[in-house]
Amino acid sequence: MIDQPRPIRTDVPTSARIWNFWLGGRDYYEVDRRAGEAGIVSYPEITTMAVQSRQFLIRVVRWLAAEAGVRQFLDIGTGLPTMQNTHEVAQAAAPDAKVVYVDNDPLVLAHARALLVNSTPEGVTTFAEADFNDPEPLIDAARAVLNFDEPVAVLFIGVLGHAAAYSDALRAVRAVMEPLASGSYLALYDGATDDRDYVRLCENYSKTGGTPYTPRSPEQIRGLFDGLEIVEPGVVPINFWRTDDAEQGIRGASAWGGVARKP
């Protein structure tokens, strides 16, 4: 699905590579390390939040595959592959699950070629180069693999803050969900404005030359699910979504998310 990927720039940080640094990975450059370390100084909890975001993804995908019965997944803005990627979690619960990854970061796409492969003989795992800000090519690429007459789970995991405006995030979500069958699901989280230090981290990142990331209020994040049936426990800090007291920790993450079903 990918022709010639764009050159990888090592002079400008990217959120996918910085996130990899915060997760303890190795797939980043010096410019990303510097930006990541600066982020830790301004908001030390960011490394915990990065781990919580991965745990949220795993819980969500496992619930969708094992309990909601979803067999098709569209992971938009997947980021760099790490342990327990979407297809691995989904195909562990449902060996015939189909997963389409979407991203437009050239390093993500390069790694996807080598690492995002089926974990079961029955499953399908593929990837496409697309941008959620331009939904039509994204939808076309997904439709080539997934059956839109059957439920699809759409994942926007920490990426909609890269929309230039909240209205653009709403437009992207609605454009992707509109052609999907009843019984499809939307799962997402994004950074929230309820912690001033986290907001400052995002403001500082925007000054590095990387694509700006804008936190939204919890009410705005909840608004991304308008028209859908929100699954319990609702739109909450991500470390509170279907976790027990021991997993939740002392405070909620400065990131809110949830899952909702299309009627």
Short mmCIF file of C-alpha atoms in Angstrom, two decimals:
data_model
loop_
_atom_site.label_atom_id
_atom_site.label_comp_id
_atom_site.label_asym_id
_atom_site.label_seq_id
_atom_site.Cartn_x
_atom_site.Cartn_y
_atom_site.Cartn_z
CA MET A 1 0.00 0.00 0.00
CA ILE A 2 3.03 2.26 0.35
CA ASP A 3 5.05 3.59 -2.57
CA GLN A 4 8.11 5.68 -1.77
CA PRO A 5 8.04 6.91 1.86
CA ARG A 6 9.04 10.47 2.58
CA PRO A 7 12.61 11.02 3.84
CA ILE A 8 13.08 10.74 7.59
CA ARG A 9 13.99 14.11 9.09
CA THR A 10 16.40 13.96 12.01
CA ASP A 11 16.54 17.71 12.62
CA VAL A 12 12.92 18.09 13.79
CA PRO A 13 11.38 16.04 16.61
CA THR A 14 8.26 13.96 16.06
CA SER A 15 5.70 12.92 18.62
CA ALA A 16 5.97 9.22 17.71
CA ARG A 17 9.72 9.17 18.35
CA ILE A 18 9.49 11.25 21.54
CA TRP A 19 6.76 8.93 22.79
CA ASN A 20 9.09 6.01 22.07
CA PHE A 21 11.76 7.72 24.18
CA TRP A 22 9.31 8.19 27.06
CA LEU A 23 8.33 4.52 26.82
CA GLY A 24 11.97 3.49 27.18
CA GLY A 25 12.42 2.47 23.55
CA ARG A 26 15.36 3.04 21.22
CA ASP A 27 13.72 4.32 18.04
CA TYR A 28 14.45 8.04 18.26
CA TYR A 29 17.12 10.58 17.34
CA GLU A 30 19.09 13.08 19.35
CA VAL A 31 16.61 15.85 18.59
CA ASP A 32 13.80 13.66 19.99
CA ARG A 33 15.82 12.79 23.11
CA ARG A 34 16.41 16.46 23.84
CA ALA A 35 12.73 17.29 23.40
CA GLY A 36 11.73 14.28 25.49
CA GLU A 37 14.08 15.20 28.33
CA ALA A 38 12.81 18.79 28.29
CA GLY A 39 9.28 17.40 28.54
CA ILE A 40 10.20 15.34 31.59
CA VAL A 41 11.63 18.41 33.28
CA SER A 42 8.42 20.39 32.78
CA TYR A 43 6.07 17.45 33.49
CA PRO A 44 7.80 14.50 35.23
CA GLU A 45 4.60 12.42 35.09
CA ILE A 46 4.80 12.20 31.29
CA THR A 47 6.68 8.88 31.36
CA THR A 48 3.97 7.40 33.58
CA MET A 49 1.34 8.78 31.24
CA ALA A 50 3.09 7.17 28.27
CA VAL A 51 2.97 3.77 29.96
CA GLN A 52 -0.66 4.32 30.98
CA SER A 53 -1.57 5.13 27.40
CA ARG A 54 -0.14 1.82 26.20
CA GLN A 55 -1.98 -0.03 28.96
CA PHE A 56 -5.19 1.76 27.99
CA LEU A 57 -4.77 0.65 24.37
CA ILE A 58 -4.20 -2.96 25.44
CA ARG A 59 -7.28 -3.01 27.70
CA VAL A 60 -9.44 -1.38 25.04
CA VAL A 61 -8.41 -3.72 22.21
CA ARG A 62 -8.72 -6.79 24.42
CA TRP A 63 -12.23 -5.73 25.50
CA LEU A 64 -13.29 -4.99 21.94
CA ALA A 65 -12.07 -8.34 20.62
CA ALA A 66 -12.90 -10.61 23.56
CA GLU A 67 -16.09 -9.06 24.93
CA ALA A 68 -17.59 -6.85 22.21
CA GLY A 69 -16.85 -9.41 19.47
CA VAL A 70 -15.13 -7.00 17.08
CA ARG A 71 -13.02 -8.62 14.39
CA GLN A 72 -11.89 -5.55 12.42
CA PHE A 73 -9.67 -2.74 13.69
CA LEU A 74 -8.58 0.54 12.15
CA ASP A 75 -5.70 2.00 14.19
CA ILE A 76 -5.16 5.60 13.09
CA GLY A 77 -1.91 7.27 14.09
CA THR A 78 -0.45 4.03 15.38
CA GLY A 79 3.00 5.34 16.30
CA LEU A 80 6.15 3.24 16.47
CA PRO A 81 5.65 -0.48 17.05
CA THR A 82 6.34 -1.65 20.59
CA MET A 83 5.31 -4.58 22.76
CA GLN A 84 1.67 -5.72 22.59
CA ASN A 85 0.67 -3.83 19.48
CA THR A 86 -2.96 -3.68 18.41
CA HIS A 87 -2.83 -6.70 16.10
CA GLU A 88 -1.07 -8.83 18.71
CA VAL A 89 -3.67 -8.09 21.37
CA ALA A 90 -6.62 -8.43 18.98
CA GLN A 91 -5.39 -11.66 17.37
CA ALA A 92 -4.58 -13.20 20.75
CA ALA A 93 -8.27 -12.85 21.64
CA ALA A 94 -9.63 -13.40 18.11
CA PRO A 95 -7.18 -15.17 15.77
CA ASP A 96 -9.10 -14.07 12.66
CA ALA A 97 -8.98 -10.36 13.52
CA LYS A 98 -8.08 -7.93 10.74
CA VAL A 99 -6.03 -4.84 11.62
CA VAL A 100 -5.22 -1.87 9.40
CA TYR A 101 -2.61 0.51 10.78
CA VAL A 102 -2.50 4.08 9.50
CA ASP A 103 0.26 6.63 9.97
CA ASN A 104 2.16 9.25 7.98
CA ASP A 105 5.46 9.33 9.89
CA PRO A 106 8.12 7.83 7.59
CA LEU A 107 10.02 6.16 10.45
CA VAL A 108 6.79 4.56 11.70
CA LEU A 109 6.12 3.25 8.20
CA ALA A 110 9.66 1.88 7.86
CA HIS A 111 9.31 -0.05 11.10
CA ALA A 112 5.81 -1.19 10.18
CA ARG A 113 7.15 -3.03 7.15
CA ALA A 114 9.35 -5.20 9.33
CA LEU A 115 7.39 -5.54 12.56
CA LEU A 116 3.65 -5.32 11.94
CA VAL A 117 3.02 -8.83 10.70
CA ASN A 118 0.31 -11.33 11.53
CA SER A 119 0.59 -13.12 14.83
CA THR A 120 -1.88 -15.82 13.64
CA PRO A 121 -2.35 -17.61 10.30
CA GLU A 122 -6.02 -16.58 10.15
CA GLY A 123 -5.54 -12.89 10.83
CA VAL A 124 -4.77 -9.98 8.51
CA THR A 125 -2.36 -7.19 9.41
CA THR A 126 -1.52 -4.37 7.04
CA PHE A 127 -0.71 -0.68 7.03
CA ALA A 128 -1.37 2.42 4.97
CA GLU A 129 0.24 5.82 4.64
CA ALA A 130 -2.47 8.39 5.30
CA ASP A 131 -3.30 11.41 7.45
CA PHE A 132 -6.49 11.71 9.50
CA ASN A 133 -6.68 15.35 8.44
CA ASP A 134 -7.42 14.04 4.93
CA PRO A 135 -9.96 11.28 5.70
CA GLU A 136 -10.98 10.19 2.21
CA PRO A 137 -7.73 8.40 1.21
CA LEU A 138 -7.62 6.90 4.69
CA ILE A 139 -11.15 5.51 4.32
CA ASP A 140 -10.37 4.17 0.84
CA ALA A 141 -7.29 2.34 2.13
CA ALA A 142 -9.23 0.83 5.02
CA ARG A 143 -12.13 -0.22 2.79
CA ALA A 144 -9.73 -2.16 0.59
CA VAL A 145 -9.05 -4.52 3.52
CA LEU A 146 -11.98 -4.22 5.92
CA ASN A 147 -15.65 -5.02 5.30
CA PHE A 148 -17.56 -1.86 6.12
CA ASP A 149 -20.80 -3.84 6.22
CA GLU A 150 -19.54 -5.45 9.44
CA PRO A 151 -18.51 -3.66 12.66
CA VAL A 152 -15.12 -1.95 12.73
CA ALA A 153 -13.33 -0.58 15.80
CA VAL A 154 -11.64 2.75 15.08
CA LEU A 155 -8.75 3.75 17.33
CA PHE A 156 -7.50 7.33 17.71
CA ILE A 157 -4.98 6.81 20.50
CA GLY A 158 -3.52 10.14 21.58
CA VAL A 159 -3.39 11.65 18.10
CA LEU A 160 -6.34 14.03 17.69
CA GLY A 161 -4.50 16.73 19.61
CA HIS A 162 -2.49 17.14 16.40
CA ALA A 163 -5.61 18.48 14.68
CA ALA A 164 -5.15 22.19 14.09
CA ALA A 165 -8.49 22.99 15.73
CA TYR A 166 -11.07 21.09 17.75
CA SER A 167 -13.47 21.38 14.82
CA ASP A 168 -10.91 19.53 12.68
CA ALA A 169 -10.73 16.70 15.23
CA LEU A 170 -14.53 16.44 15.22
CA ARG A 171 -14.58 16.42 11.43
CA ALA A 172 -12.00 13.63 11.24
CA VAL A 173 -13.85 11.42 13.73
CA ARG A 174 -17.21 11.91 12.03
CA ALA A 175 -15.79 11.35 8.55
CA VAL A 176 -14.27 8.01 9.55
CA MET A 177 -17.25 6.80 11.59
CA GLU A 178 -19.94 7.83 9.07
CA PRO A 179 -19.49 4.99 6.51
CA LEU A 180 -19.13 2.26 9.16
CA ALA A 181 -21.82 -0.26 10.05
CA SER A 182 -24.04 -0.11 13.11
CA GLY A 183 -22.24 -1.86 15.95
CA SER A 184 -18.89 -0.28 15.10
CA TYR A 185 -16.88 1.29 17.91
CA LEU A 186 -14.83 4.43 18.45
CA ALA A 187 -11.99 4.25 20.99
CA LEU A 188 -9.85 7.28 21.73
CA TYR A 189 -8.00 9.29 24.28
CA ASP A 190 -6.23 12.61 24.20
CA GLY A 191 -4.21 14.80 26.51
CA ALA A 192 -6.34 17.03 28.70
CA THR A 193 -6.11 20.58 30.01
CA ASP A 194 -6.63 19.65 33.66
CA ASP A 195 -2.92 19.88 34.58
CA ARG A 196 -1.12 23.13 33.90
CA ASP A 197 2.32 21.47 33.79
CA TYR A 198 1.17 19.08 31.07
CA VAL A 199 -0.28 21.98 29.08
CA ARG A 200 3.07 23.77 29.40
CA LEU A 201 4.85 20.66 28.08
CA CYS A 202 2.65 20.73 24.98
CA GLU A 203 3.22 24.45 24.50
CA ASN A 204 6.99 23.96 24.70
CA TYR A 205 6.85 21.07 22.23
CA SER A 206 5.03 23.27 19.73
CA LYS A 207 8.07 25.59 19.74
CA THR A 208 10.46 22.82 18.63
CA GLY A 209 9.25 22.71 15.03
CA GLY A 210 7.35 19.46 15.51
CA THR A 211 3.66 19.23 14.65
CA PRO A 212 1.89 21.03 17.52
CA TYR A 213 -0.20 19.00 19.97
CA THR A 214 -3.13 20.78 21.63
CA PRO A 215 -4.66 19.29 24.79
CA ARG A 216 -8.46 19.47 25.01
CA SER A 217 -10.76 19.86 27.97
CA PRO A 218 -12.41 16.69 29.30
CA GLU A 219 -15.70 18.08 27.98
CA GLN A 220 -14.24 18.46 24.49
CA ILE A 221 -12.85 14.92 24.56
CA ARG A 222 -16.26 13.66 25.63
CA GLY A 223 -17.77 15.66 22.77
CA LEU A 224 -15.82 13.60 20.24
CA PHE A 225 -18.20 10.74 21.09
CA ASP A 226 -21.38 12.73 20.35
CA GLY A 227 -24.04 10.57 18.70
CA LEU A 228 -22.52 7.33 19.97
CA GLU A 229 -23.39 5.10 22.93
CA ILE A 230 -20.59 5.45 25.47
CA VAL A 231 -19.46 2.23 27.13
CA GLU A 232 -19.04 2.11 30.92
CA PRO A 233 -17.24 3.58 32.82
CA GLY A 234 -17.60 6.51 30.42
CA VAL A 235 -15.01 9.07 29.34
CA VAL A 236 -12.52 9.11 32.21
CA PRO A 237 -8.80 9.49 32.93
CA ILE A 238 -7.22 6.62 31.02
CA ASN A 239 -5.84 4.91 34.12
CA PHE A 240 -9.43 4.67 35.43
CA TRP A 241 -10.84 2.90 32.35
CA ARG A 242 -11.71 -0.67 33.43
CA THR A 243 -8.96 -0.91 36.02
CA ASP A 244 -9.04 -1.89 39.68
CA ASP A 245 -8.03 0.36 42.57
CA ALA A 246 -4.45 -0.90 42.60
CA GLU A 247 -3.95 -0.06 38.91
CA GLN A 248 -5.48 3.39 39.11
CA GLY A 249 -2.84 4.97 41.29
CA ILE A 250 -3.27 8.05 43.41
CA ARG A 251 -4.40 10.49 40.72
CA GLY A 252 -5.95 10.48 37.32
CA ALA A 253 -3.75 10.84 34.27
CA SER A 254 -3.88 14.13 32.39
CA ALA A 255 -5.39 12.20 29.50
CA TRP A 256 -9.05 11.28 29.11
CA GLY A 257 -10.57 8.62 26.94
CA GLY A 258 -13.20 5.99 26.45
CA VAL A 259 -15.03 3.70 24.06
CA ALA A 260 -18.41 4.16 22.37
CA ARG A 261 -20.65 2.12 20.09
CA LYS A 262 -22.29 3.35 16.90
CA PRO A 263 -26.07 2.70 17.17
#
